C-alpha positions as CSV (number, residue, x, y, z in Angstrom):
1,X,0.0,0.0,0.0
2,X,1.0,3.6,-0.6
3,X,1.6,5.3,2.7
4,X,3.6,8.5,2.8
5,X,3.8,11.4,5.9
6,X,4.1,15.1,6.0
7,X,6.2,15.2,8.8
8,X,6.4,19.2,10.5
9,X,9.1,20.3,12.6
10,X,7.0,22.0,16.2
11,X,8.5,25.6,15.7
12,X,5.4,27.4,15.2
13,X,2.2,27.5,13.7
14,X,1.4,25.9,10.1
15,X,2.1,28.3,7.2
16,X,0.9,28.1,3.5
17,X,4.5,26.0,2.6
18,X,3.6,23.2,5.0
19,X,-0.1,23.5,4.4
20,X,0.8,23.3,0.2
21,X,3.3,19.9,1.5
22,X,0.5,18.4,3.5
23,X,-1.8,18.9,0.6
24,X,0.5,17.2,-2.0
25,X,1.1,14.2,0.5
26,X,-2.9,13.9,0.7
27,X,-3.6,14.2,-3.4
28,X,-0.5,11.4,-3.8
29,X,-2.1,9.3,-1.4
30,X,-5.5,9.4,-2.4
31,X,-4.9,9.2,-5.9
32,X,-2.8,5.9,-5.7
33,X,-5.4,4.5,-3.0
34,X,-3.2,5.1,-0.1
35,X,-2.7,6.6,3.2
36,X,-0.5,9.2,5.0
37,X,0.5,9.8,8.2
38,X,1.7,13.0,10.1
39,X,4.7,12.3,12.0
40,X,5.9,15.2,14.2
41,X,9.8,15.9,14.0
42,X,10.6,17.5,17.4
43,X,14.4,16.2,18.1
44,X,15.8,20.2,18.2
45,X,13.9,20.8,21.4
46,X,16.0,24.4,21.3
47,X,13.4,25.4,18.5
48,X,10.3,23.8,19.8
49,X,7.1,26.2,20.4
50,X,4.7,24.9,23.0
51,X,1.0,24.6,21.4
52,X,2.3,24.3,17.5
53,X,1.4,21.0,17.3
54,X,-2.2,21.7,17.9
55,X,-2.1,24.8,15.7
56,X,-1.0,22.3,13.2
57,X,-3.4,19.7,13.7
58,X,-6.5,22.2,13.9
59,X,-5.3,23.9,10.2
60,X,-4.7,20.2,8.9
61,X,-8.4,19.9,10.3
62,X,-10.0,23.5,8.5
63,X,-8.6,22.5,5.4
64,X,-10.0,19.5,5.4
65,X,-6.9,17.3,5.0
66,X,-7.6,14.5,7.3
67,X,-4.5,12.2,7.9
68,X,-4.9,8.5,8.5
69,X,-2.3,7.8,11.5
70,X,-1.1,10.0,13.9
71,X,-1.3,12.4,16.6
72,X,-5.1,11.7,17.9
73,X,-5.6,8.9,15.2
74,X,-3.1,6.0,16.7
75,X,-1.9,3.5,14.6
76,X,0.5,0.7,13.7
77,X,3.4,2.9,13.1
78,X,3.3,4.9,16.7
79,X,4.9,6.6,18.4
80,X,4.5,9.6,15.9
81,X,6.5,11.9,17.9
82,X,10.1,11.5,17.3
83,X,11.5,12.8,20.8
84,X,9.7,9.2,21.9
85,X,11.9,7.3,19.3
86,X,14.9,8.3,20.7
87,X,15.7,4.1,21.5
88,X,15.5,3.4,17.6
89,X,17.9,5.9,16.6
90,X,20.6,4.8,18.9
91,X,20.2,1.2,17.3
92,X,20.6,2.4,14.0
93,X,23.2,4.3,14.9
94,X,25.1,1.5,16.5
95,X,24.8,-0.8,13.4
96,X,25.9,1.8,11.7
97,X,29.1,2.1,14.1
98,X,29.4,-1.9,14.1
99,X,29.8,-1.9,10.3
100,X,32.7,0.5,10.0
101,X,30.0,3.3,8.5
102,X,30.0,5.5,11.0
103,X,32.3,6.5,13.8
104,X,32.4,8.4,17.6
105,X,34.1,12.0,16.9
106,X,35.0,13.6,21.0
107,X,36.1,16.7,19.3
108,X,34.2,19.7,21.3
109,X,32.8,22.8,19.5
110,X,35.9,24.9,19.9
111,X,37.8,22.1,18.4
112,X,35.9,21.5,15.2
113,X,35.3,25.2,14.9
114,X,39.6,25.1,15.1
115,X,39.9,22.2,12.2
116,X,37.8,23.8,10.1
117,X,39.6,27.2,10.0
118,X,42.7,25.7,9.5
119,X,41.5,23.1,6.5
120,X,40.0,26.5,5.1
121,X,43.1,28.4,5.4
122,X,45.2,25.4,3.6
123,X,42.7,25.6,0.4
124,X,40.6,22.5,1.7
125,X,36.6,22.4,0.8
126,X,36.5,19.8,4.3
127,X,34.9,20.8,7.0
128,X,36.7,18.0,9.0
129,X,39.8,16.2,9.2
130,X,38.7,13.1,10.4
131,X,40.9,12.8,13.2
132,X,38.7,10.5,15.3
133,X,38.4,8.4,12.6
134,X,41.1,7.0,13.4
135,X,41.1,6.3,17.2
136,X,41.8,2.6,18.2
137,X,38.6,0.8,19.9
138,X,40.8,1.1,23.4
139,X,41.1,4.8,22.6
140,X,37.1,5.1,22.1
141,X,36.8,2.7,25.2
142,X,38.1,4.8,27.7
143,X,36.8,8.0,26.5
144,X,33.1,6.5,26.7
145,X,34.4,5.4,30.2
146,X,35.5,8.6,31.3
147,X,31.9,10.0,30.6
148,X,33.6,12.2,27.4
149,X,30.8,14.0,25.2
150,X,30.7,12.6,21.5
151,X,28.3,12.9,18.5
152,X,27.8,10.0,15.9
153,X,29.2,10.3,12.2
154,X,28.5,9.2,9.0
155,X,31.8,7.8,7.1
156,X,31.4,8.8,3.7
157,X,34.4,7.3,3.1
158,X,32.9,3.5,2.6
159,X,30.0,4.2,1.5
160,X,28.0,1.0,-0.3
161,X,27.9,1.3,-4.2
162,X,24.1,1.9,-5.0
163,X,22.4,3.4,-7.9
164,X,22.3,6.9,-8.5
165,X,19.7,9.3,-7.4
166,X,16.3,9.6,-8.8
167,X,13.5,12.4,-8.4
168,X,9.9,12.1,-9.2
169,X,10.1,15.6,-10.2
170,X,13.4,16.4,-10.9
171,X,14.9,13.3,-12.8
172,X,18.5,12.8,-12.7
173,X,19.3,15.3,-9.9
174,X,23.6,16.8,-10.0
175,X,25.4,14.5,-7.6
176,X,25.5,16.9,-4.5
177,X,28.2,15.4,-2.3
178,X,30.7,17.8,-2.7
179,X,28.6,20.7,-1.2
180,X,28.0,18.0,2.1
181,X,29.6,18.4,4.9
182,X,32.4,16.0,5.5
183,X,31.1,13.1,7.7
184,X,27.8,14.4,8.6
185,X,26.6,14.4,12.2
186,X,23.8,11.2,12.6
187,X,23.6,11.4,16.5
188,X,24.3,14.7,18.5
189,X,26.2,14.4,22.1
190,X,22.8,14.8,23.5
191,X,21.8,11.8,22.3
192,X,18.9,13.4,19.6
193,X,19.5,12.5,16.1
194,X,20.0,15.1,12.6
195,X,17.3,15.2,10.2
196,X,19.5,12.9,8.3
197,X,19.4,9.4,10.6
198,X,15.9,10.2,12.0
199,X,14.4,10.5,8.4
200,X,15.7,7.5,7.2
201,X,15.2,5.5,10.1
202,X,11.2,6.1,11.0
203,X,10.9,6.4,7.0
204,X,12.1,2.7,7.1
205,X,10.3,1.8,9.9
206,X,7.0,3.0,9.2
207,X,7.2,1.8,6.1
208,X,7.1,4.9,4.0
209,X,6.7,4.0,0.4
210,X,7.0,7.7,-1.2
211,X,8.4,10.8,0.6
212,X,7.5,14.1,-0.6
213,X,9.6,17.3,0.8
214,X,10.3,20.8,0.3
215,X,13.3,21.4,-2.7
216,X,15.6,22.3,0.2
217,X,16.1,19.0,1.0
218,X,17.4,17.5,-2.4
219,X,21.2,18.6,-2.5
220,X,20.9,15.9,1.0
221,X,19.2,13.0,-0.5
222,X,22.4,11.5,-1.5
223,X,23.6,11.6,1.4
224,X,19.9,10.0,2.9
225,X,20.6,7.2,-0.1
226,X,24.2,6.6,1.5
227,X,22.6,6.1,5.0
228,X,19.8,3.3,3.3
229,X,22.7,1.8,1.4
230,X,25.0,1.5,4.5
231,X,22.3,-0.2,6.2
232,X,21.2,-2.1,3.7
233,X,17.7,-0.5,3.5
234,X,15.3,-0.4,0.4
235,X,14.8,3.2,-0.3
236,X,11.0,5.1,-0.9
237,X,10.6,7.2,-3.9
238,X,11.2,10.3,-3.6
239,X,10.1,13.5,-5.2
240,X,10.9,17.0,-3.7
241,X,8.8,20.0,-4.3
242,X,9.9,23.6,-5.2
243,X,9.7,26.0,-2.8
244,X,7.0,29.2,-2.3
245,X,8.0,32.5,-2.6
246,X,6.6,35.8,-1.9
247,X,6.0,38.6,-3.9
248,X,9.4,40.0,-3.6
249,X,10.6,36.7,-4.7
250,X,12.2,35.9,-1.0
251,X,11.6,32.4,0.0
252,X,8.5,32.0,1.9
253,X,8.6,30.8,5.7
254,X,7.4,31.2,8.6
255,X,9.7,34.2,9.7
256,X,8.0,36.5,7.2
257,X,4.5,37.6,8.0
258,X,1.3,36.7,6.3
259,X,1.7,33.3,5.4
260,X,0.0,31.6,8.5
261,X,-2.7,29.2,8.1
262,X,-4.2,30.3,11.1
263,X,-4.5,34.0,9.6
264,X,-5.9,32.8,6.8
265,X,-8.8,31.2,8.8
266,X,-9.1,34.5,10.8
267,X,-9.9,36.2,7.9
268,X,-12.5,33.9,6.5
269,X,-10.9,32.6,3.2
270,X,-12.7,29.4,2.0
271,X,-10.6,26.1,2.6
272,X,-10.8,24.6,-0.6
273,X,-10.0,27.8,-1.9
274,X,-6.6,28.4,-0.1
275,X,-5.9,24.8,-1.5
276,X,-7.1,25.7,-4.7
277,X,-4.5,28.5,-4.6
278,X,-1.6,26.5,-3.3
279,X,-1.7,23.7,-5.3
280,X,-1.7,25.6,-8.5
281,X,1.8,26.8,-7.5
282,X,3.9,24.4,-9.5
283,X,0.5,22.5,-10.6
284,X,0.9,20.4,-14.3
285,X,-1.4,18.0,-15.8
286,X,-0.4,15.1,-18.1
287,X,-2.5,14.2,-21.2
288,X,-1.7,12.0,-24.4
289,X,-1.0,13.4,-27.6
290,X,-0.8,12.3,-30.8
291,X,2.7,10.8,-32.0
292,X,2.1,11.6,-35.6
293,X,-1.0,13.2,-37.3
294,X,-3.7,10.8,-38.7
295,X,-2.0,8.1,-36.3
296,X,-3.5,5.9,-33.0
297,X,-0.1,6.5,-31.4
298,X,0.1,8.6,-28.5
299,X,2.9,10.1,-26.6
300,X,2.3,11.8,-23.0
301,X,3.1,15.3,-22.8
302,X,2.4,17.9,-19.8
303,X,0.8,21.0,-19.8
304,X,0.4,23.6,-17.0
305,X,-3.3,25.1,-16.8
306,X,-4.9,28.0,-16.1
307,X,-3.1,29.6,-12.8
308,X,-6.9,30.0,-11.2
309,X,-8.7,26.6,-12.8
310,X,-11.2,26.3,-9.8
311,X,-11.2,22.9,-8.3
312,X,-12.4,21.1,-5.2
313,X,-10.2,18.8,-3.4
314,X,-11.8,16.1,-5.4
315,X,-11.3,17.3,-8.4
316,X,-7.6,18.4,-7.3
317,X,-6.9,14.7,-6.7
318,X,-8.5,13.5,-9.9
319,X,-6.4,15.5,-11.8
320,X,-2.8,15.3,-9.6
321,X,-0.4,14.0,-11.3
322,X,3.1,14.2,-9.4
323,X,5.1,13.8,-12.5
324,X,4.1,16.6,-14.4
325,X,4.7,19.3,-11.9
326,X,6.8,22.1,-12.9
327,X,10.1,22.5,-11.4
328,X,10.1,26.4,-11.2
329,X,9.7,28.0,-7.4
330,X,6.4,30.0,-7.7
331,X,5.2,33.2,-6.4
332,X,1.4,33.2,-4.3
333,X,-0.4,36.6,-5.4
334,X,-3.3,37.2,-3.1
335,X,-4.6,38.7,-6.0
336,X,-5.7,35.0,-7.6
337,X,-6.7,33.9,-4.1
338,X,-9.2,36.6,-4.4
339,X,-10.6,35.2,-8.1
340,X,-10.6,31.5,-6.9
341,X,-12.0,32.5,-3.4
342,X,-14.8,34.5,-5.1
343,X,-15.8,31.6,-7.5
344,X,-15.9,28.7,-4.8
345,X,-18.3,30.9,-3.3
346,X,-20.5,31.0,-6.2
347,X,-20.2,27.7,-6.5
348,X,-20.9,26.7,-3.0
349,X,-24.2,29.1,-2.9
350,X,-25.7,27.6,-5.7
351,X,-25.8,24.1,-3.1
352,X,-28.8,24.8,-0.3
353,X,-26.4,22.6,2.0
354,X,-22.9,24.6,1.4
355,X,-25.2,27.8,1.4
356,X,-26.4,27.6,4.8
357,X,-22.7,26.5,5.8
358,X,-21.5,29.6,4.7
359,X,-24.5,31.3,6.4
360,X,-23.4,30.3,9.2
361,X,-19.6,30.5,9.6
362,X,-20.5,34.7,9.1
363,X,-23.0,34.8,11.1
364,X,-21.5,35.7,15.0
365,X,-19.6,38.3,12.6
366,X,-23.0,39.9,11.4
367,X,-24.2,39.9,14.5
368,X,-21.4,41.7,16.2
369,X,-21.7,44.0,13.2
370,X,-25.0,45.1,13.4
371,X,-25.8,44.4,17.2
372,X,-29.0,46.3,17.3
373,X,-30.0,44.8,14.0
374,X,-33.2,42.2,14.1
375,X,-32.4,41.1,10.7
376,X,-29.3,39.6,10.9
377,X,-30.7,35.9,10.9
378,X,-29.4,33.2,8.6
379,X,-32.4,33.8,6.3
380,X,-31.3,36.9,5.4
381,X,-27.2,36.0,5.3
382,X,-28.1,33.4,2.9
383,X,-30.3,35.9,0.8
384,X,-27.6,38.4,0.7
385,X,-24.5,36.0,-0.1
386,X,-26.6,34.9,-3.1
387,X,-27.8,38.5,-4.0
388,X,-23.9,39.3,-3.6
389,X,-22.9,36.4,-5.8
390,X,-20.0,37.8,-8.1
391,X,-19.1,40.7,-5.5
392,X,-18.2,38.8,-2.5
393,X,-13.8,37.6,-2.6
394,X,-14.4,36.8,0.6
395,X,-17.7,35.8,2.8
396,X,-16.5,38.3,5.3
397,X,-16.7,41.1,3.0
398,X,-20.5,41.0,3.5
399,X,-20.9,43.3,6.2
400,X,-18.5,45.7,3.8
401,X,-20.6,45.1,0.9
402,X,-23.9,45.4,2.1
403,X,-24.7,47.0,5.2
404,X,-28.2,48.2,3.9
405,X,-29.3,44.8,4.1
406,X,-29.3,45.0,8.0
407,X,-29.5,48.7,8.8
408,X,-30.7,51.8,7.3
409,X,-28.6,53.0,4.6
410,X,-26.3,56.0,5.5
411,X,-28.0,59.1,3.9
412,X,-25.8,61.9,5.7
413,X,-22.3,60.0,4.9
414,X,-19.9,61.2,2.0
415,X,-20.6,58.9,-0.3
416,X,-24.6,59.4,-0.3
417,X,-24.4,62.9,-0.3
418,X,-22.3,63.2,-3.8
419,X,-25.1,60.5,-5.2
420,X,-27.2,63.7,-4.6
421,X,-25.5,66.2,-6.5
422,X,-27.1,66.9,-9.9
423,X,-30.3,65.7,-8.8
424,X,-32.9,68.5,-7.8
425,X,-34.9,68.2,-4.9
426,X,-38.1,68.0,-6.9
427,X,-36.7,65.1,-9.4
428,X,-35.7,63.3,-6.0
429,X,-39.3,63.7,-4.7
430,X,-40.9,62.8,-7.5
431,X,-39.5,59.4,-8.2
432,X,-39.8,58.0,-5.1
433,X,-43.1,59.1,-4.7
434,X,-44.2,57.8,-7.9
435,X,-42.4,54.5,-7.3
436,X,-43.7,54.1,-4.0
437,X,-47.1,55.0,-5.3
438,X,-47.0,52.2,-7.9
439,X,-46.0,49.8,-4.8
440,X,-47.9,50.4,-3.0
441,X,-51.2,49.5,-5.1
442,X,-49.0,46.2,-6.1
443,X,-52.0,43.5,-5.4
444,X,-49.7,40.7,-5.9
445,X,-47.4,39.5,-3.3
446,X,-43.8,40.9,-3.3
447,X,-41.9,37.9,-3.9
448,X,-43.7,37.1,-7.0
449,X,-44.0,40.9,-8.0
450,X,-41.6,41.7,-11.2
451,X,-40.2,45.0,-9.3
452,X,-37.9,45.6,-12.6
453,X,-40.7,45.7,-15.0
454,X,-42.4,47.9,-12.7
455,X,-39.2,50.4,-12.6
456,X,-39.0,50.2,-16.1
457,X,-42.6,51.5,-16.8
458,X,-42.3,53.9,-14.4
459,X,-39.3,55.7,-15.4
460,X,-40.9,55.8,-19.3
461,X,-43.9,57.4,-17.5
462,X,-42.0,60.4,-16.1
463,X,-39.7,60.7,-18.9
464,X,-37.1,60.7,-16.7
465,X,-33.1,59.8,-18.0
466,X,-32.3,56.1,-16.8
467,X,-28.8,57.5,-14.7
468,X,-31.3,60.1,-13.0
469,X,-34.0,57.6,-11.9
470,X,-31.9,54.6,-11.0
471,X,-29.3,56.9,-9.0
472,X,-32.1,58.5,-7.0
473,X,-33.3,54.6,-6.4
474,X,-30.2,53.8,-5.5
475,X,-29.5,56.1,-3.1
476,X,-32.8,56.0,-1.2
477,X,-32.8,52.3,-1.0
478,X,-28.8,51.6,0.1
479,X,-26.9,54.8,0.2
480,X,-23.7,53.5,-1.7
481,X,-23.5,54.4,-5.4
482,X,-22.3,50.7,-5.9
483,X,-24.1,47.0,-5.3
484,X,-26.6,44.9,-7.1
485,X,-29.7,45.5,-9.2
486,X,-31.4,47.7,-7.1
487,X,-35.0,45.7,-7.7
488,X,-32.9,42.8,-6.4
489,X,-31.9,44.9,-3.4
490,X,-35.9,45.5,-2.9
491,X,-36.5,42.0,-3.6
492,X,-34.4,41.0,-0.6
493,X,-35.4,44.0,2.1
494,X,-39.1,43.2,1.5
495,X,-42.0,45.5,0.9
496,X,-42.2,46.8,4.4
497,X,-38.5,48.3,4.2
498,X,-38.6,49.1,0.6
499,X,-41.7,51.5,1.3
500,X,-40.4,53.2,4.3
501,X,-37.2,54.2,2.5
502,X,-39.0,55.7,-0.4
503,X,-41.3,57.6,2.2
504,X,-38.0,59.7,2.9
505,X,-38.2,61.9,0.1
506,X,-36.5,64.7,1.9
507,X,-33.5,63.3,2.8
């Protein structure tokens, strides 16, 4: 079975790179029928922020990423928090040690910091000389006896012959040893491991068939395919992902502001949207195409899409297909977070279900909006969402958008008082009265009463220019020169409302 893990380090809440890594680890999963696990990689308890692992599990929850085993949802590959796997990483390390590919290095901070000046003064790209290499088993002996501090290194200098690196979306990656560090660091003296040996080992042992990681990580992973080699371990597939940047093309992380999850929850952006957004950041499609014109043979070829295709998560992982993502590092613009948020709204209002779901998550807001307001029900939050449809980027707008829907419009602020200008007071009169006349003597009920066609015949009955008649409409009914249909508008406040604004002719 497929089983991969998105495996967060606690240092903080979950921003949009970790959220975009989860969400590739799901789509991969559930396209090949799998699972995935979240595996929490605490082992630098210097960096660790008390309550991240919950932020991270509650955005893993909003967006709707549900993992199979982990924290909360225990499984057959527990513990999932490495700090309590401490015991396996000593074994490994020891077999690792017992075979001659790895070694104990005593040499203290100062010391290495020491070597390493002096290899770079001679002209040497080292960043050690190996010195404890060489200590005799009595030498190591009586330092371990004497309580001396040590870490645990990788001896790249016997490293297994194995086949050369492979990407699932890079290919043939450059051979990156030369920029490693000589002998890496497995084990530190306090007895946590690197990324390096912890990786590889609970990869291994929780039977990880494909790992998917940030672009960061690839100059390493011949150096992780050393470490399965030396302890003659099958190795998953791996495919790393470039890396998020923002708009000033820095790389995106969680020191710069603005790319929390959490914040992103705060201010009411859809879910699937914010997915939407962040998987279309590197995003490719593979289709067949023809070989040769007028032929059956095919060739596959990818494409990348439209940069705001609107999807749901469904959709996202009928279409994923890992080998055809780009391997450019991609830019987020808000501004297509705003078009993809806005159209998953449309499309979730035109569902009675989703509609009152979206009702509701606003709702509280409205209230404390409008706290004197009786109409700020769920009724009327679902009637303006839909009379907003088009206008609304984000369902939180709608207090922005709209306010007329729950109060009485504004008729003394800045806005409604240049709507005025050009009109004369008896032109303002007139059409209101005359509308509100007509109305008023409407025997049919309002919701079935074509307001438009009664506008219409109105207007051609005082020969009054369209921009004159609709404006003063306007203004009486919601005070903001911009918004929907106004007959809509009337449709939605009801006949009792509609009336009493009209009656204020003299405002």
């Amino acid at each position: 079975m497929v089983l991969l893990r998105f495996a967060p380090s606690p240092t903080g809440p979950l921003h949009l790179g970790g959220l975009r890594m989860a969400l590739y680890n799901h789509l991969f999963s559930r396209k090949h029928r799998g699972k995935w696990l979240l595996r929490v990689e605490d082992t630098d308890m210097s960096r660790h922020v008390p309550g991240s692992v919950d932020g991270i599990r509650k955005a893993l929850e909003w967006a709707g990423l549900n993992y199979d085993y982990g924290p909360g949802k225990e499984g057959p590959h527990a513990p999932y928090f490495q700090s309590e796997r401490l015991d396996l990483y000593t074994t490994y390390a020891g077999k690792l040690i017992e075979s001659g590919h790895a070694y104990r290095c005593f040499c203290s901070p100062d010391e290495l910091l020491e070597i390493k000046a002096k290899l770079a003064r001679a002209g040497s790209s080292s960043s050690y000389d190996r010195r404890c290499l060489h200590l005799t088993e009595e030498e190591v002996a009586r330092k371990l006896r004497a309580g001396e501090k040590h870490t645990v290194r990788f001896n790249t200098s016997v490293v297994p012959e194995r086949l050369p690196a492979s990407d699932l979306i890079f290919g043939r990656p450059k051979d990156a040893h030369a920029s490693l560090a000589t002998d890496p660091i497995l084990l530190k003296s306090d007895n946590f491991p690197t990324y390096h040996l912890a990786s590889v080992v609970d990869d291994h042992e929780m039977g990880i068939t494909h790992v998917l990681r940030g672009e960061e990580w690839l100059p390493s992973l011949p150096l992780h395919l050393d470490i399965y080699a030396s302890l003659n371990l099958a190795t998953p597939a791996f495919g790393h992902l470039p890396i998020l940047l923002n708009p000033d093309g820095s790389k995106m992380s969680k020191r710069h502001g603005d790319v929390q999850v959490a914040d992103f929850i705060k201010r009411g952006w859809e879910p699937e949207a914010v997915l939407n957004w962040a998987v279309l950041s590197g995003w490719g499609v593979s289709q067949s195409v023809p070989v040769e014109e007028g032929t059956s043979q095919t060739r596959s070829s990818s494409y990348v899409p439209d940069s705001t295709q609107i999807m749901t998560l469904d959709e996202m992982i009928g279409q994923f297909d890992i080998s055809a993502l780009t391997h450019r590092n991609t830019i987020l613009e808000v501004s297509k977070l705003e078009y993809i948020n806005k159209r998953h709204i449309m499309r979730q209002a035109a569902k009675p279900l989703e509609l009152q779901i979206l009702a509701s998550k606003v709702h509280e807001q409205i209230k404390e909006s409008f706290p004197l307001s009786k109409y700020t029900t769920i009724d009327m939050i679902k009637k303006t969402i839909i009379l907003l449809e088009g206008r609304l980027s984000n369902i939180c707008d709608i207090a922005r958008h709209a306010p007329y829907l729950f109060v009485e419009p504004d008729l003394s602020s800045r806005e409604a008082e240049k709507m005025r200008n050009g009109i004369s007071p008896e032109d303002y009169a007139r059409v209101l009265e005359s509308v509100k006349a007509k109305l008023e003597a409407a025997t049919v009920p309002w919701e079935d009463l074509d307001i438009l066609d009664v506008l219409h015949k109105e207007r051609e009955v005082l020969g009054m220019p369209t921009k004159t008649f609709m404006k003063t409409l306007r203004r009486a009914i919601t005070g903001m020169k911009d918004g929907p249909a106004i007959a809509d508008v009337m449709n939605v406040i009801g006949r009792e409302r509609t009336l009493a604004r009209l009656s204020n002719t003299a405002t």
